[in-house]
Coordinates of C-alpha atoms in Angstrom, one line a residue:
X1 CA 0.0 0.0 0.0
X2 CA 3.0 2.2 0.6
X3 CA 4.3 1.9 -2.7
X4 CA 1.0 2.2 -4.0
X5 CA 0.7 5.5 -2.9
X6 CA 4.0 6.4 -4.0
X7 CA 3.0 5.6 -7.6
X8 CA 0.1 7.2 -7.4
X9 CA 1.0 10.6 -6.0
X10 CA 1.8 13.2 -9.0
X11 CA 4.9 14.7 -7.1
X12 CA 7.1 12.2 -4.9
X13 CA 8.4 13.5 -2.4
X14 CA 12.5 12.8 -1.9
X15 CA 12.6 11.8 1.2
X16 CA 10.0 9.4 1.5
X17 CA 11.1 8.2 -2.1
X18 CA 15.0 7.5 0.0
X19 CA 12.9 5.9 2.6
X20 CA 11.4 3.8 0.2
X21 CA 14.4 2.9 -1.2
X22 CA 16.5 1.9 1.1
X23 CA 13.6 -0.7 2.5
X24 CA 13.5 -2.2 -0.8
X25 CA 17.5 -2.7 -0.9
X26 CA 17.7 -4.1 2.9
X27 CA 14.8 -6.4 1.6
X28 CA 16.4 -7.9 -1.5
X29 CA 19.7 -7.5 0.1
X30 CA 18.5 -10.1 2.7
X31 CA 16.9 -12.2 0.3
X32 CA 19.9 -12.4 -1.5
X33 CA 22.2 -13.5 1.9
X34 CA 19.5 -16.2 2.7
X35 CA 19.5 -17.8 -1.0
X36 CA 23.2 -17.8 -0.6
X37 CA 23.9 -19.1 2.6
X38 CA 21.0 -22.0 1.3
X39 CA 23.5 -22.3 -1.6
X40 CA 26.2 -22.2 0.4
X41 CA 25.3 -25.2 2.6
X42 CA 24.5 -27.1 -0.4
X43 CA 27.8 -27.0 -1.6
X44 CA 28.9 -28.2 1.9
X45 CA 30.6 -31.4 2.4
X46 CA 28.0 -33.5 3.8
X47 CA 30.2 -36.6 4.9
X48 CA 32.1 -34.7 7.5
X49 CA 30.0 -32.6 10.2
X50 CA 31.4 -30.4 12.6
X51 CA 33.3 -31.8 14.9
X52 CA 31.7 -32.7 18.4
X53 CA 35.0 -31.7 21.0
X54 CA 33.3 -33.1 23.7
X55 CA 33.0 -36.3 22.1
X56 CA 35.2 -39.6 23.3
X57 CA 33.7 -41.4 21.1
X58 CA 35.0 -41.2 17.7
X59 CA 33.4 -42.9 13.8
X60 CA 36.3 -43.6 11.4
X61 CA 35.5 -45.3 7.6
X62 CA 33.8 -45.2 4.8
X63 CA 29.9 -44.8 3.4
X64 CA 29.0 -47.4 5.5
X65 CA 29.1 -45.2 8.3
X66 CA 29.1 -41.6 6.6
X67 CA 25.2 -42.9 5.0
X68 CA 22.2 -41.2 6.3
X69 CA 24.5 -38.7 7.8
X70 CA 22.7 -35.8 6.3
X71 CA 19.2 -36.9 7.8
X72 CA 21.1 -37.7 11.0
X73 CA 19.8 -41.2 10.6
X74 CA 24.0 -42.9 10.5
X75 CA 24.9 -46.0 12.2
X76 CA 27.3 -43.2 14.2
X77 CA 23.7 -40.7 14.7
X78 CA 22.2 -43.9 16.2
X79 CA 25.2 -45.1 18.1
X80 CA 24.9 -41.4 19.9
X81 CA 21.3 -41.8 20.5
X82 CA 22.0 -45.4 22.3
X83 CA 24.5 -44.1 24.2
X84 CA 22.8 -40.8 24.9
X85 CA 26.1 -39.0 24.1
X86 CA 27.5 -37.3 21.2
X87 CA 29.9 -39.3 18.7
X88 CA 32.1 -37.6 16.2
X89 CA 31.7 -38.7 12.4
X90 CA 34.7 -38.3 10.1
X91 CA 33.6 -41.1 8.0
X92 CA 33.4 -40.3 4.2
X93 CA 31.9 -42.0 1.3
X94 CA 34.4 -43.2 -1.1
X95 CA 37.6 -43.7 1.3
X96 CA 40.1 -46.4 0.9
X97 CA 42.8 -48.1 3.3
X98 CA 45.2 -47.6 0.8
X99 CA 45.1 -44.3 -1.3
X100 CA 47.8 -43.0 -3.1
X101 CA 46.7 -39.4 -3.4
X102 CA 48.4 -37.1 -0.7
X103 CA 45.8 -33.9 -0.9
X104 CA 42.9 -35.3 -0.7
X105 CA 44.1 -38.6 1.3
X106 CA 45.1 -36.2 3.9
X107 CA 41.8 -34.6 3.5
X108 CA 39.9 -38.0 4.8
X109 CA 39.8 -39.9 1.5
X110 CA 42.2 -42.4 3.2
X111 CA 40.8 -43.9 6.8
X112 CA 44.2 -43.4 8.2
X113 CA 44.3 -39.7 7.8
X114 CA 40.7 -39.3 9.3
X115 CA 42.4 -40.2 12.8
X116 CA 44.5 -37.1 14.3
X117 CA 45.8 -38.1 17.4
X118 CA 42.8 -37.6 19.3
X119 CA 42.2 -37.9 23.0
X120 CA 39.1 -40.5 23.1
X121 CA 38.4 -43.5 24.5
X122 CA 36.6 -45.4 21.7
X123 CA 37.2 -45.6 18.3
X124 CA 34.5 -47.3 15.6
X125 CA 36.5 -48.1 12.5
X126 CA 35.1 -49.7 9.3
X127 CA 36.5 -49.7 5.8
X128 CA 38.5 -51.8 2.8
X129 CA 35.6 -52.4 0.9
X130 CA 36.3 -49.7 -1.7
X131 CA 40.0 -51.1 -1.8
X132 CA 38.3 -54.8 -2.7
X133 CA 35.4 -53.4 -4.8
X134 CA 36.7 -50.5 -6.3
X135 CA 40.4 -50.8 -5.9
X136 CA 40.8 -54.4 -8.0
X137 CA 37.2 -55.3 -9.3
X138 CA 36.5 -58.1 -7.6
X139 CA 39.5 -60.1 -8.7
X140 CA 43.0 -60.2 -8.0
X141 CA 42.7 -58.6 -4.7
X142 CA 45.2 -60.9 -2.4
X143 CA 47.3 -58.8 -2.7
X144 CA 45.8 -55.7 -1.8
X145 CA 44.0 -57.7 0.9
X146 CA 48.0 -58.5 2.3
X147 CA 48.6 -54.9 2.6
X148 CA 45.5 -53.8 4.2
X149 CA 45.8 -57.0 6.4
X150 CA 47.7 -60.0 6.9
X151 CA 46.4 -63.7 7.0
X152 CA 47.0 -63.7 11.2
X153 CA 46.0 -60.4 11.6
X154 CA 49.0 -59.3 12.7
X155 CA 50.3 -56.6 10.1
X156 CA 49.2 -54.3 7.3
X157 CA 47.8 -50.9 6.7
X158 CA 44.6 -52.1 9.1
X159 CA 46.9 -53.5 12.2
X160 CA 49.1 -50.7 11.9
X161 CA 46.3 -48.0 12.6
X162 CA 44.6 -49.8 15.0
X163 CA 47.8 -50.1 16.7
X164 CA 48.4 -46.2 16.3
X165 CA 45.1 -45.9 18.1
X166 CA 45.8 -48.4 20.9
X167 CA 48.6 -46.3 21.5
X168 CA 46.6 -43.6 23.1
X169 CA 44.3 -46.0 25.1
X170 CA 41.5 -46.1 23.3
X171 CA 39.5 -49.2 22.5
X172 CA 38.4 -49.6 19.3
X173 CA 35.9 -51.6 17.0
X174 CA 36.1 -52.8 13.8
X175 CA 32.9 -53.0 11.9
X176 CA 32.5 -55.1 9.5
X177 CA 30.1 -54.8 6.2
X178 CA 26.2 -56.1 5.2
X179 CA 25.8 -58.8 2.9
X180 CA 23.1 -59.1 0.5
X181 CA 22.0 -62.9 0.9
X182 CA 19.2 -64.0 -1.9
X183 CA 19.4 -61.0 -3.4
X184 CA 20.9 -59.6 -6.6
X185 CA 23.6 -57.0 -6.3
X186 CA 26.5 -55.7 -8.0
X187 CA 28.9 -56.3 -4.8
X188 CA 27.8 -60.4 -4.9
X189 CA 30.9 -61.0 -6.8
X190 CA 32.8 -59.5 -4.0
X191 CA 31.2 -62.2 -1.2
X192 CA 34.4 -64.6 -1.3
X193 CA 37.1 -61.6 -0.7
X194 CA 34.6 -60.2 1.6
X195 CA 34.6 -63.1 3.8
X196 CA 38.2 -63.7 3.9
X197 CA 39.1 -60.0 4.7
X198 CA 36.8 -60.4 7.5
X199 CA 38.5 -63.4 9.0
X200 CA 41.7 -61.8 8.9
X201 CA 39.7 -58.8 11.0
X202 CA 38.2 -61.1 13.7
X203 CA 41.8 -62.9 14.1
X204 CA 43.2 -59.1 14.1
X205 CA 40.3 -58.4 16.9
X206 CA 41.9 -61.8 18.6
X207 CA 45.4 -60.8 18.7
X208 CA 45.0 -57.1 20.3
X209 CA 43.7 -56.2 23.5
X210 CA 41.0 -54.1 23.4
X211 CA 40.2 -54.4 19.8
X212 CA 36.9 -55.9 18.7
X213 CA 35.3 -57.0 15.8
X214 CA 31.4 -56.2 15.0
X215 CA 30.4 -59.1 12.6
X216 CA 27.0 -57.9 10.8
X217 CA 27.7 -60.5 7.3
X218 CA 24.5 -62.3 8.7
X219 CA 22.7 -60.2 9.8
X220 CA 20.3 -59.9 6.8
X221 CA 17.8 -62.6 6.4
X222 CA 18.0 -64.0 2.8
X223 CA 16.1 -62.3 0.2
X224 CA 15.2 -59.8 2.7
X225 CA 15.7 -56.3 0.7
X226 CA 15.3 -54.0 4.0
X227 CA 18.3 -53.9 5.0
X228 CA 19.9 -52.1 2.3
X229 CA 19.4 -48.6 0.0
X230 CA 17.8 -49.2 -3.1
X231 CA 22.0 -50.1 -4.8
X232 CA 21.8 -52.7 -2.1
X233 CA 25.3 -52.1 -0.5
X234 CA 24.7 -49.4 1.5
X235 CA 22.8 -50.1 4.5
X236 CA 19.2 -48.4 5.3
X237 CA 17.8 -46.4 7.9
X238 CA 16.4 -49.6 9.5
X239 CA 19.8 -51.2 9.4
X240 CA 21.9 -48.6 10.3
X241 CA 19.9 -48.3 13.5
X242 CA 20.2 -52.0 14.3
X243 CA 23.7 -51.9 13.9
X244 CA 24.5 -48.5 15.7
X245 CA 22.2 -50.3 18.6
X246 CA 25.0 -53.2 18.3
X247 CA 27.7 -50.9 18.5
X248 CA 26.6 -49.7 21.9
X249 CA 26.5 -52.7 23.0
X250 CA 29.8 -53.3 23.0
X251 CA 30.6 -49.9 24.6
X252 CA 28.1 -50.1 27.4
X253 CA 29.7 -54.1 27.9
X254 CA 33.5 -52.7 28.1
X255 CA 33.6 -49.4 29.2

């Protein structure tokens, strides 16, 4: 109505015209600031939310962990909830055990690199899938699994962080990944490596105190399609939750 009366007056006069004016520009000028802070956190890395400095409770890894992050719905979101404590999440879709590239491995591409030294008590781990999947297709992967981890458990990129960690006193679990049992999926091939790299992480788990191993390869029931995204290899909401709620389990049993 203002401006309509404004446009309708035959002379303006200046000083309500300034007034005028300078509304308009605070209005589009806010406007403006909201659509790009909107854009802004868009563009924001999704996989790594701030980090939680009061946590002692810290989620290394892959998607496995990082999915459902966004809608706060992550095996590490749920883990929190359980525990009723926050737990930081550095996981990040796409990371490898081994990873050649030094900007972006240092960045949290490679698992090793997520881990900084920090003063926690536990530490969720999870990754090598990528390496297996990704990495070598599916075949001729031995010896990428013999770097990442030995046959005893005892040596490779894997042992050597979680001996890093150990270091510091904090405990640590190794989580391992869902299968998709009756059901089709591009990671079937993988099912042999995928049981043999987690043998080599349970004997791992056997050799070092305070180490553990979270084995979920059964925990879908065959030809159940619940359990997983709509690629079926990353876990849902529903199976995220069950396995964060697995996770504290162990905590609650060792701390």
């Amino acid at each position: 109505m203002f401006y309509d009366r404004l446009r309708r007056s035959p002379t303006v006069n200046p000083i309500l015209a300034f007034v005028a004016c300078l509304v308009l520009l605070i209005s589009v000028g806010l406007s403006a600031d909201a659509a790009g802070n909107e854009i802004a956190a868009r563009a924001a890395p999704q996989s790594q939310p701030a980090p939680l400095r009061s946590a002692r409770i810290l989620a290394l890894g892959d998607s496995m962990i990082a999915w459902h992050s966004v809608s706060q719905n992550s095996i590490a979101d749920t883990l929190s909830e359980s525990l009723g404590e926050p737990v930081e999440n550095r996981a990040i879709g796409g990371a490898r055990v081994i990873y050649g590239l030094p900007v972006t491995g240092a960045m949290g591409m490679k698992i090793s690199k997520q881990y900084r030294g920090d003063d926690v008590d536990w530490v969720v781990i999870n990754g090598g899938g990528n390496d297996l999947w990704l990495g070598c297709g599916c075949g001729a992967c031995d010896r990428k699994m013999a770097r990442m981890i030995s046959l005893g458990g005892k040596t490779g990129e894997i042992p050597k962080l979680v001996q890093s960690i150990r270091k510091t006193g904090a405990r640590i679990i190794y989580l391992g990944y869902l299968r998709s049992p009756g059901v089709d999926s591009v990671i079937d091939a993988c099912s042999a490596l995928g049981d043999e790299f987690e043998m080599r992480l349970s004997r791992m788990a056997t050799e070092f105190e305070g180490v553990y191993f979270l084995d979920v390869s059964d925990l879908v029931p065959s030809g159940d399609r619940s359990f997983h995204g709509v690629d079926m290899i990353h876990p849902s909401r529903k199976a995220s939750r069950i396995i964060g709620q697995k996770l504290a389990h162990i905590i609650q049993a060792y701390d």
